[in-house]
Amino acid sequence: MATSRSMEHNGNYSSVTMFILLGLSDDKELQRILFPVFLGIYLVTFTLNLGLILLIRMDSHLHTPMYFFLSFLSFIDICSSTIFIPRILSDFLKKEKMIPFVACASQYFFATWMGLTECCLLAGMAYDRYVAIGHPLQYSTIMAPQLCGKMVAGAYVSGFLSSFSQTVVCFQLSYCGPNIIEHFFCDLPQIIPLSCSNPFYCQMILLLVEILVGFGPLFIILSSYGFIAASVLKISSAKASSKAFNTCASHLAAVIILFGTAFAVYLCPKSTQSTKKDKVISVFYAIIIPMLNPLIYSLRNKEIKAALERLRKRTTGVPQVE
């Protein structure tokens, strides 16, 4: 078995230069089975999200705030799956799953950036649904392109700054002991315990980010849906109420899945038996959700189906009737 440490002398202590990822499983037979499964998931995720982005860009009927946000959500899903899956596939083929310290920090930074940005973006989408249902006559005025652009930029900047602060503070800790990460990717809850310096400030930064960029967007989402529920109750027509609910159903499903799985990993009490459970849930929110999102937003979406039909007619030369 390979040594559990790869170290470089630095002053009075040895500094870790490489981490070892234990991965999803040590079972070689299971890894051979999982390789084509994860490769297929990546190809499907990439194809579905890229296809959705191109469809939104090509069809003028989809040039609305909701689909503007959705196109950026699909871009995040492509980035997220690219951060995780190629590394997992590579590790399936390796006997020693080693990752350099800098590469580990980079993986965590980009993964957290995309994850926190998605949380903020979902909050923006919830506000968009609230305005569409609660203030339909002022919708186009309130949700102007300038505001939508600022909301997306704000989501990316918030995610970037939050992720950067976590990465810098926590990866500047001294790592001079064990370097085995019991996960398939570099995640701070598994990395911080490996530090041989006081992690207090790092833990405070993590807590602050969780409150501001984790619970902050969740509060906006819950508030938006509270106002949406109040607006729907005022609608006398059952058909209009059903239409309003269908408008929010896809987004609400995406929110529940993302925040539910993330909270299950990062907020539930830990035990010695929780590592395998965390890995399974992490696979779901890091790898499965990016594949599910385009399906959630497309399967029951009449506008997406209509856009696909218009695209089919254009590509086959069938005259379109407006």
Coordinates of C-alpha atoms in Angstrom, one line a residue:
M1 CA 0.0 0.0 0.0
A2 CA 1.3 3.5 -0.8
T3 CA 2.4 5.7 2.0
S4 CA -0.4 7.8 3.4
R5 CA 1.8 10.9 3.4
S6 CA 3.7 12.9 0.8
M7 CA 5.6 15.6 2.6
E8 CA 8.1 18.4 2.2
H9 CA 10.1 19.8 5.0
N10 CA 9.2 23.4 5.9
G11 CA 10.8 24.9 9.0
N12 CA 10.1 22.9 12.1
Y13 CA 7.4 20.7 10.5
S14 CA 6.7 18.7 7.4
S15 CA 4.1 20.1 5.0
V16 CA 1.7 17.9 3.1
T17 CA 2.1 18.4 -0.7
M18 CA -0.3 15.6 -1.8
F19 CA -3.6 14.3 -0.5
I20 CA -5.0 10.8 -1.1
L21 CA -8.6 10.5 -2.0
L22 CA -10.2 7.2 -0.9
G23 CA -12.8 7.6 -3.6
L24 CA -16.2 6.0 -3.8
S25 CA -15.1 2.4 -3.3
D26 CA -11.9 0.3 -3.1
D27 CA -13.8 -2.6 -4.9
K28 CA -12.1 -2.8 -8.3
E29 CA -15.1 -4.8 -9.8
L30 CA -17.5 -2.1 -8.6
Q31 CA -15.2 0.6 -10.1
R32 CA -15.3 -1.1 -13.5
I33 CA -19.1 -1.1 -13.3
L34 CA -19.3 2.5 -12.2
F35 CA -17.0 3.8 -14.8
P36 CA -19.4 3.6 -17.8
V37 CA -22.3 4.7 -15.5
F38 CA -20.5 7.9 -14.5
L39 CA -19.3 8.5 -18.1
G40 CA -22.9 8.1 -19.3
I41 CA -24.1 10.5 -16.7
Y42 CA -21.5 13.1 -17.7
L43 CA -22.4 12.8 -21.4
V44 CA -26.1 13.1 -20.7
T45 CA -25.6 16.0 -18.3
F46 CA -23.4 17.9 -20.8
T47 CA -25.7 17.2 -23.8
L48 CA -29.0 18.1 -22.0
N49 CA -27.7 21.3 -20.4
L50 CA -25.8 22.5 -23.5
G51 CA -28.9 21.7 -25.6
L52 CA -31.1 23.7 -23.3
I53 CA -28.7 26.7 -23.4
L54 CA -28.6 26.6 -27.2
L55 CA -32.4 26.2 -27.5
I56 CA -33.0 29.3 -25.2
R57 CA -30.5 31.3 -27.2
M58 CA -32.0 30.3 -30.6
D59 CA -35.7 30.7 -29.9
S60 CA -36.9 34.3 -29.4
H61 CA -40.0 33.0 -27.6
L62 CA -37.7 31.9 -24.7
H63 CA -36.0 35.3 -24.4
T64 CA -37.7 36.0 -21.0
P65 CA -36.2 36.4 -17.5
M66 CA -37.1 32.9 -16.4
Y67 CA -35.2 31.3 -19.3
F68 CA -32.4 33.8 -19.0
F69 CA -31.8 32.5 -15.5
L70 CA -32.3 28.9 -16.6
S71 CA -29.6 29.2 -19.2
F72 CA -27.1 30.3 -16.5
L73 CA -28.3 27.5 -14.3
S74 CA -27.6 25.0 -17.1
F75 CA -24.1 26.5 -17.5
I76 CA -23.4 26.0 -13.8
D77 CA -24.6 22.4 -14.1
I78 CA -22.1 21.8 -16.9
C79 CA -19.3 23.3 -14.9
S80 CA -20.2 21.4 -11.7
S81 CA -20.3 18.0 -13.5
T82 CA -17.0 18.8 -15.2
I83 CA -15.4 19.6 -11.9
F84 CA -16.3 16.3 -10.4
I85 CA -16.8 13.5 -13.0
P86 CA -13.6 13.6 -15.0
R87 CA -11.6 13.4 -11.8
I88 CA -13.8 10.4 -10.6
L89 CA -13.4 8.6 -13.9
S90 CA -9.6 9.2 -13.7
D91 CA -9.5 7.8 -10.2
F92 CA -11.4 4.7 -11.2
L93 CA -8.4 3.8 -13.4
K94 CA -5.7 4.6 -10.8
K95 CA -4.3 2.4 -8.1
E96 CA -3.3 5.4 -6.0
K97 CA -5.8 8.3 -6.0
M98 CA -3.4 11.1 -5.2
I99 CA -4.2 14.8 -5.8
P100 CA -1.7 17.7 -5.4
F101 CA -2.4 20.2 -2.6
V102 CA -2.9 23.0 -5.1
A103 CA -5.2 20.9 -7.3
C104 CA -7.2 19.9 -4.2
A105 CA -7.6 23.6 -3.2
S106 CA -8.6 24.5 -6.8
Q107 CA -11.2 21.7 -7.0
Y108 CA -12.8 22.9 -3.8
F109 CA -12.7 26.5 -4.9
F110 CA -14.5 25.9 -8.2
A111 CA -16.9 23.4 -6.8
T112 CA -18.0 25.7 -4.0
W113 CA -18.1 28.7 -6.4
M114 CA -20.6 26.9 -8.6
G115 CA -22.6 25.5 -5.7
L116 CA -23.0 28.8 -3.9
T117 CA -23.7 30.6 -7.2
E118 CA -26.5 28.1 -7.9
C119 CA -28.1 28.8 -4.5
C120 CA -28.1 32.6 -5.2
L121 CA -29.4 32.0 -8.8
L122 CA -32.3 29.9 -7.4
A123 CA -33.1 32.8 -5.1
G124 CA -33.2 35.1 -8.1
M125 CA -35.5 32.7 -10.0
A126 CA -37.8 32.5 -7.0
Y127 CA -38.1 36.3 -6.9
D128 CA -38.8 36.2 -10.7
R129 CA -41.7 33.8 -10.1
Y130 CA -43.1 35.9 -7.3
V131 CA -43.1 39.0 -9.6
A132 CA -44.7 37.0 -12.4
I133 CA -47.5 35.8 -10.2
G134 CA -47.9 38.6 -7.7
H135 CA -47.4 41.6 -10.1
P136 CA -48.2 40.3 -13.6
L137 CA -49.0 43.8 -15.0
Q138 CA -45.7 45.2 -13.8
Y139 CA -43.6 42.1 -14.6
S140 CA -41.9 43.4 -17.7
T141 CA -41.1 46.7 -16.0
I142 CA -39.7 45.2 -12.8
M143 CA -37.8 42.3 -14.4
A144 CA -36.1 44.4 -16.9
P145 CA -33.0 43.0 -18.7
Q146 CA -30.7 45.3 -16.7
L147 CA -32.0 43.9 -13.4
C148 CA -31.8 40.3 -14.6
G149 CA -28.2 40.9 -15.6
K150 CA -27.3 42.4 -12.3
M151 CA -28.9 39.5 -10.4
V152 CA -26.9 36.9 -12.4
A153 CA -23.7 39.0 -11.9
G154 CA -24.5 39.3 -8.2
A155 CA -25.0 35.6 -7.9
Y156 CA -21.6 34.8 -9.6
V157 CA -19.7 37.5 -7.6
S158 CA -21.3 36.4 -4.3
G159 CA -20.4 32.8 -5.0
F160 CA -16.8 33.7 -6.1
L161 CA -16.0 35.9 -3.0
S162 CA -17.5 33.4 -0.6
S163 CA -15.7 30.5 -2.1
F164 CA -12.4 32.4 -2.4
S165 CA -12.5 33.4 1.3
Q166 CA -13.1 29.9 2.4
T167 CA -10.4 28.4 0.2
V168 CA -7.8 30.9 1.1
V169 CA -8.4 30.8 4.9
C170 CA -8.8 27.0 5.2
F171 CA -6.0 25.9 2.8
Q172 CA -3.6 28.2 4.6
L173 CA -3.8 26.1 7.7
S174 CA -0.8 23.9 8.4
Y175 CA -1.2 20.3 7.1
C176 CA 1.6 18.2 8.5
G177 CA -0.2 15.0 9.6
P178 CA -2.4 12.4 7.9
N179 CA -3.3 13.3 4.3
I180 CA -6.0 10.8 3.6
I181 CA -9.4 12.3 2.6
E182 CA -12.3 9.9 3.1
H183 CA -14.2 11.2 0.1
F184 CA -14.2 11.2 -3.7
F185 CA -13.4 14.9 -3.9
C186 CA -11.7 17.6 -1.8
D187 CA -14.3 18.9 0.7
L188 CA -13.5 21.0 3.8
P189 CA -15.4 18.9 6.4
Q190 CA -13.0 16.0 5.6
I191 CA -9.9 18.2 5.1
I192 CA -10.0 20.5 8.1
P193 CA -9.6 17.7 10.7
L194 CA -6.3 16.8 8.9
S195 CA -4.9 20.2 9.9
C196 CA -2.3 20.4 12.7
S197 CA -3.1 24.1 13.4
N198 CA -6.1 25.8 15.1
P199 CA -9.0 25.8 12.6
F200 CA -11.1 28.2 14.7
Y201 CA -11.0 31.1 12.2
C202 CA -11.6 28.8 9.3
Q203 CA -14.6 27.3 11.0
M204 CA -16.0 30.8 11.7
I205 CA -15.6 31.8 8.0
L206 CA -17.4 28.6 7.0
L207 CA -20.2 29.3 9.4
L208 CA -20.5 32.9 8.2
V209 CA -20.7 31.8 4.6
E210 CA -23.3 29.2 5.4
I211 CA -25.5 31.8 7.1
L212 CA -25.1 34.5 4.4
V213 CA -24.8 32.6 1.2
G214 CA -26.6 29.4 2.3
F215 CA -29.5 30.4 4.5
G216 CA -29.7 33.9 2.9
P217 CA -30.9 32.6 -0.5
L218 CA -33.1 30.0 1.2
F219 CA -34.8 32.8 3.2
I220 CA -35.4 34.7 0.0
I221 CA -36.8 31.6 -1.7
L222 CA -39.1 30.8 1.3
S223 CA -40.3 34.4 1.5
S224 CA -41.0 34.5 -2.3
Y225 CA -43.0 31.4 -2.1
G226 CA -44.9 32.7 0.9
F227 CA -45.9 35.7 -1.1
I228 CA -46.7 33.5 -4.1
A229 CA -49.0 31.3 -1.9
A230 CA -50.8 34.4 -0.7
S231 CA -51.2 35.7 -4.2
V232 CA -52.5 32.3 -5.5
L233 CA -55.1 32.2 -2.7
K234 CA -56.5 35.5 -3.9
I235 CA -57.1 34.0 -7.4
S236 CA -60.7 33.0 -7.8
S237 CA -60.3 31.0 -11.0
A238 CA -59.2 27.3 -10.4
K239 CA -57.6 27.2 -13.8
A240 CA -55.5 30.3 -13.1
S241 CA -54.4 29.0 -9.7
S242 CA -53.4 25.7 -11.4
K243 CA -51.4 27.6 -14.0
A244 CA -49.7 29.7 -11.3
F245 CA -48.7 26.5 -9.4
N246 CA -47.4 24.8 -12.5
T247 CA -45.2 27.9 -13.2
C248 CA -43.5 27.3 -9.9
A249 CA -43.5 23.5 -9.6
S250 CA -40.3 22.8 -11.5
H251 CA -38.3 25.5 -9.6
L252 CA -39.7 24.4 -6.3
A253 CA -38.7 20.8 -7.0
A254 CA -35.1 21.9 -7.9
V255 CA -34.9 23.9 -4.7
I256 CA -36.1 21.1 -2.5
I257 CA -33.7 18.5 -4.1
L258 CA -30.6 20.8 -3.9
F259 CA -31.1 22.3 -0.4
G260 CA -32.4 19.0 1.0
T261 CA -29.4 17.0 -0.1
A262 CA -26.9 19.8 0.8
F263 CA -28.3 20.1 4.3
A264 CA -28.3 16.4 4.8
V265 CA -24.5 16.3 4.2
Y266 CA -23.4 19.5 5.9
L267 CA -25.9 20.1 8.7
C268 CA -26.7 16.6 10.0
P269 CA -24.8 15.4 13.1
K270 CA -21.8 13.3 12.2
S271 CA -21.0 9.9 13.4
T272 CA -18.5 7.2 12.6
Q273 CA -21.1 5.6 10.3
S274 CA -22.0 8.7 8.4
T275 CA -19.0 8.7 5.9
K276 CA -20.6 6.3 3.4
K277 CA -24.0 8.0 3.7
D278 CA -22.4 11.4 3.0
K279 CA -20.6 9.9 -0.1
V280 CA -23.9 8.6 -1.5
I281 CA -25.8 11.9 -0.8
S282 CA -22.8 13.9 -2.2
V283 CA -23.0 11.9 -5.4
F284 CA -26.6 12.8 -5.7
Y285 CA -26.2 16.6 -5.2
A286 CA -22.8 16.9 -7.1
I287 CA -23.4 14.6 -10.0
I288 CA -27.1 13.5 -10.3
I289 CA -28.7 17.0 -9.8
P290 CA -26.9 18.6 -12.7
M291 CA -28.4 15.9 -14.9
L292 CA -31.9 16.2 -13.4
N293 CA -32.2 20.0 -13.6
P294 CA -32.7 20.2 -17.4
L295 CA -35.2 17.3 -17.2
I296 CA -37.1 18.9 -14.3
Y297 CA -37.4 22.2 -16.2
S298 CA -38.2 20.6 -19.5
L299 CA -40.4 17.5 -19.2
R300 CA -43.7 19.3 -18.3
N301 CA -42.8 22.7 -19.8
K302 CA -45.1 23.5 -22.7
E303 CA -42.9 26.4 -23.8
I304 CA -39.8 24.2 -24.1
K305 CA -41.8 21.6 -26.0
A306 CA -43.2 24.3 -28.3
A307 CA -39.6 25.7 -28.9
L308 CA -38.4 22.1 -29.7
E309 CA -41.2 21.8 -32.2
R310 CA -40.4 25.1 -33.8
L311 CA -36.7 24.0 -34.0
R312 CA -37.7 20.7 -35.6
K313 CA -39.8 22.5 -38.2
R314 CA -37.0 24.9 -39.1
T315 CA -34.5 22.1 -39.4
T316 CA -36.8 20.0 -41.6
G317 CA -38.1 22.9 -43.7
V318 CA -41.7 22.6 -42.5
P319 CA -43.5 26.0 -42.8
Q320 CA -44.3 27.5 -39.4
V321 CA -47.7 28.9 -38.5
E322 CA -47.6 31.6 -35.9

